[in-house]
Amino acid sequence: MTYLIAPESIVGSFLFLILGFAFLIKGGDYLIDSSVKVALRFKIPLAFIGLTIVACGTSLPELFTTTYAGFEGKYDLAMTNVLGSNIFNVCIILGLTGILFPFSINKKSFIWDLCWLIFITTMLILFSWDLKIELYESVVLLLIYSNFIANSWYHLKRTPEEIEQSKDQKPTSVTKDFAFLILGLIGLLIGTRLAIKGGVQIGALLGFPDRYIGLMIMAIGTSLPEMVTSLTAAYKGQPDIAISNVLGSNIANLTIALGLSSAINSFQISEMVLNPDIFVSLFLTALLGLLIWSKKFQLTKVSGATLILSYFSYFYFFVL
């Protein structure tokens, strides 16, 4: 077969990557919208939706790309996709949000989410200390997420205001909601395959190791849904959704994405992924907490700029 642009070329690989990201973003968009509508139809609290369903929805690109990479035996790509995405979420997404739309943060909810994220990141460090993640460790990660969901349900109780807000949602049919949910899932599956193919081909053609591909290409691309969601939420005056989406997505990345993918194939990871990437992820999460605590639970322009500077410092000293 004759191609106008050879798929194995740089141009062809970038087309695969861009098309894959387009499917991932649109698929995630459909899946989030339909999931929220289904959840509201069954009277699930809106605060719980923001922390779990929306956060998980924006993490689905990471879930599919990480699982696929793990299935293909590209363990460093799978790990760095998750860790790079978490670092990007904290530094770039919240950094841009702080610079463009500074806001006050709900102290109780923020501490709750941040403590869970720090705990789970620490557990992942312990699990991967021997440069592999075994099946039983994958199960523990999934059980931790189940515990997080159960405790969050109790922690975020429904209020009359949330029920009233749900009534303002434009009514749609159950069939249409589930149809778009399935359509979103299909979009994510197609996007994952295309993005992985394009990203790996670009890295191979340029001689990049899997760690660079995961941190520089895949992580940023799969974080686009979180960026759109958080920036939109902050712009619309919903700061709690903006920050809980990022923290909830990071939790889902570490537990569901890594848990499921490493359960399929036990991970063998390189020392460069353990040190420094996992430790940098933990440090930057703690830095976020320190910055917000020092500003009396406000995400300010200065804090946002500090987070962005930290991201580029990480790349300069540990990646490039």
mmCIF file of N, CA, C and O in Angstrom, residues 8 28 41 56 59 70 72 76 80 84 92 105 118 121 143 145 150 171 200-201 212 221 231-232 265 270 284 286 300:
data_model
loop_
_atom_site.group_PDB
_atom_site.id
_atom_site.type_symbol
_atom_site.label_atom_id
_atom_site.label_comp_id
_atom_site.label_asym_id
_atom_site.label_seq_id
_atom_site.Cartn_x
_atom_site.Cartn_y
_atom_site.Cartn_z
ATOM 1 N N GLU A 8 5.700 5.556 9.453
ATOM 2 C CA GLU A 8 6.918 5.423 10.247
ATOM 3 C C GLU A 8 7.789 6.673 10.204
ATOM 4 O O GLU A 8 8.831 6.723 10.838
ATOM 5 N N GLY A 28 -12.674 11.657 26.475
ATOM 6 C CA GLY A 28 -12.777 12.001 27.888
ATOM 7 C C GLY A 28 -13.881 13.001 28.151
ATOM 8 O O GLY A 28 -14.596 12.916 29.157
ATOM 9 N N ARG A 41 -28.535 11.711 37.915
ATOM 10 C CA ARG A 41 -29.835 11.060 37.761
ATOM 11 C C ARG A 41 -30.116 10.128 38.930
ATOM 12 O O ARG A 41 -31.255 9.965 39.363
ATOM 13 N N CYS A 56 -11.727 10.788 37.956
ATOM 14 C CA CYS A 56 -11.442 9.518 37.272
ATOM 15 C C CYS A 56 -11.617 9.665 35.766
ATOM 16 O O CYS A 56 -10.862 9.089 34.974
ATOM 17 N N SER A 59 -8.715 11.115 34.250
ATOM 18 C CA SER A 59 -7.564 10.220 34.395
ATOM 19 C C SER A 59 -7.639 9.014 33.467
ATOM 20 O O SER A 59 -6.683 8.231 33.401
ATOM 21 N N GLY A 70 1.996 -1.034 29.701
ATOM 22 C CA GLY A 70 2.375 -2.153 30.556
ATOM 23 C C GLY A 70 2.156 -3.491 29.886
ATOM 24 O O GLY A 70 2.975 -4.411 29.995
ATOM 25 N N GLU A 72 2.324 -4.037 26.764
ATOM 26 C CA GLU A 72 3.350 -4.176 25.727
ATOM 27 C C GLU A 72 4.752 -4.368 26.322
ATOM 28 O O GLU A 72 5.724 -4.501 25.594
ATOM 29 N N ASP A 76 8.803 1.345 31.882
ATOM 30 C CA ASP A 76 9.257 2.700 32.183
ATOM 31 C C ASP A 76 8.321 3.734 31.566
ATOM 32 O O ASP A 76 8.050 4.787 32.166
ATOM 33 N N THR A 80 6.443 6.409 33.934
ATOM 34 C CA THR A 80 6.718 7.833 33.739
ATOM 35 C C THR A 80 5.512 8.566 33.179
ATOM 36 O O THR A 80 5.376 9.776 33.386
ATOM 37 N N GLY A 84 4.869 11.536 35.420
ATOM 38 C CA GLY A 84 4.991 12.788 34.689
ATOM 39 C C GLY A 84 3.676 13.538 34.634
ATOM 40 O O GLY A 84 3.634 14.771 34.734
ATOM 41 N N ILE A 92 2.017 22.570 36.492
ATOM 42 C CA ILE A 92 1.585 23.376 35.354
ATOM 43 C C ILE A 92 0.096 23.722 35.425
ATOM 44 O O ILE A 92 -0.295 24.889 35.282
ATOM 45 N N ILE A 105 -9.292 28.360 48.918
ATOM 46 C CA ILE A 105 -9.484 26.913 48.903
ATOM 47 C C ILE A 105 -10.182 26.467 50.172
ATOM 48 O O ILE A 105 -9.907 26.980 51.260
ATOM 49 N N ILE A 118 -0.412 12.220 49.400
ATOM 50 C CA ILE A 118 0.927 12.024 49.963
ATOM 51 C C ILE A 118 1.088 10.600 50.475
ATOM 52 O O ILE A 118 2.126 9.951 50.260
ATOM 53 N N THR A 121 1.396 8.198 47.425
ATOM 54 C CA THR A 121 2.695 8.349 46.766
ATOM 55 C C THR A 121 3.801 7.686 47.592
ATOM 56 O O THR A 121 4.698 7.027 47.042
ATOM 57 N N LEU A 143 -7.083 -1.575 46.509
ATOM 58 C CA LEU A 143 -7.834 -1.567 47.770
ATOM 59 C C LEU A 143 -7.738 -0.200 48.458
ATOM 60 O O LEU A 143 -8.709 0.258 49.070
ATOM 61 N N TYR A 145 -7.511 2.633 46.926
ATOM 62 C CA TYR A 145 -8.435 3.529 46.227
ATOM 63 C C TYR A 145 -9.879 3.264 46.650
ATOM 64 O O TYR A 145 -10.666 4.197 46.825
ATOM 65 N N ALA A 150 -14.679 5.078 49.651
ATOM 66 C CA ALA A 150 -15.646 4.875 50.736
ATOM 67 C C ALA A 150 -15.562 5.987 51.770
ATOM 68 O O ALA A 150 -16.584 6.511 52.230
ATOM 69 N N PRO A 171 -32.298 18.193 31.198
ATOM 70 C CA PRO A 171 -32.720 16.795 31.191
ATOM 71 C C PRO A 171 -32.364 16.082 29.889
ATOM 72 O O PRO A 171 -32.504 16.634 28.802
ATOM 73 N N VAL A 200 5.745 6.419 20.699
ATOM 74 C CA VAL A 200 6.847 5.446 20.685
ATOM 75 C C VAL A 200 7.654 5.575 19.401
ATOM 76 O O VAL A 200 8.891 5.508 19.413
ATOM 77 N N GLN A 201 6.956 5.773 18.264
ATOM 78 C CA GLN A 201 7.664 5.921 16.986
ATOM 79 C C GLN A 201 8.540 7.170 16.984
ATOM 80 O O GLN A 201 9.676 7.145 16.500
ATOM 81 N N TYR A 212 12.009 9.358 28.663
ATOM 82 C CA TYR A 212 11.815 10.676 28.064
ATOM 83 C C TYR A 212 10.459 10.760 27.366
ATOM 84 O O TYR A 212 9.764 11.769 27.455
ATOM 85 N N GLY A 221 0.427 15.055 27.144
ATOM 86 C CA GLY A 221 -0.755 14.849 26.304
ATOM 87 C C GLY A 221 -1.939 14.292 27.062
ATOM 88 O O GLY A 221 -3.076 14.767 26.899
ATOM 89 N N LEU A 231 -9.017 24.573 34.577
ATOM 90 C CA LEU A 231 -9.045 25.971 34.156
ATOM 91 C C LEU A 231 -10.481 26.457 33.944
ATOM 92 O O LEU A 231 -10.836 27.575 34.321
ATOM 93 N N THR A 232 -11.309 25.599 33.361
ATOM 94 C CA THR A 232 -12.711 25.969 33.151
ATOM 95 C C THR A 232 -13.436 26.136 34.476
ATOM 96 O O THR A 232 -14.208 27.087 34.658
ATOM 97 N N ASN A 265 0.588 -7.180 34.183
ATOM 98 C CA ASN A 265 1.990 -7.586 34.065
ATOM 99 C C ASN A 265 2.771 -6.952 35.211
ATOM 100 O O ASN A 265 2.747 -5.731 35.341
ATOM 101 N N SER A 270 13.165 0.885 35.872
ATOM 102 C CA SER A 270 14.573 1.255 35.995
ATOM 103 C C SER A 270 14.785 2.164 37.199
ATOM 104 O O SER A 270 13.847 2.799 37.691
ATOM 105 N N LEU A 284 6.992 17.686 45.156
ATOM 106 C CA LEU A 284 6.173 18.750 44.582
ATOM 107 C C LEU A 284 4.757 18.746 45.143
ATOM 108 O O LEU A 284 4.127 19.804 45.278
ATOM 109 N N ALA A 286 4.083 17.877 48.271
ATOM 110 C CA ALA A 286 4.264 18.523 49.579
ATOM 111 C C ALA A 286 4.481 20.025 49.424
ATOM 112 O O ALA A 286 3.991 20.825 50.235
ATOM 113 N N THR A 300 -2.384 31.594 45.030
ATOM 114 C CA THR A 300 -2.084 32.942 44.569
ATOM 115 C C THR A 300 -1.258 32.914 43.283
ATOM 116 O O THR A 300 -0.775 31.859 42.849
#
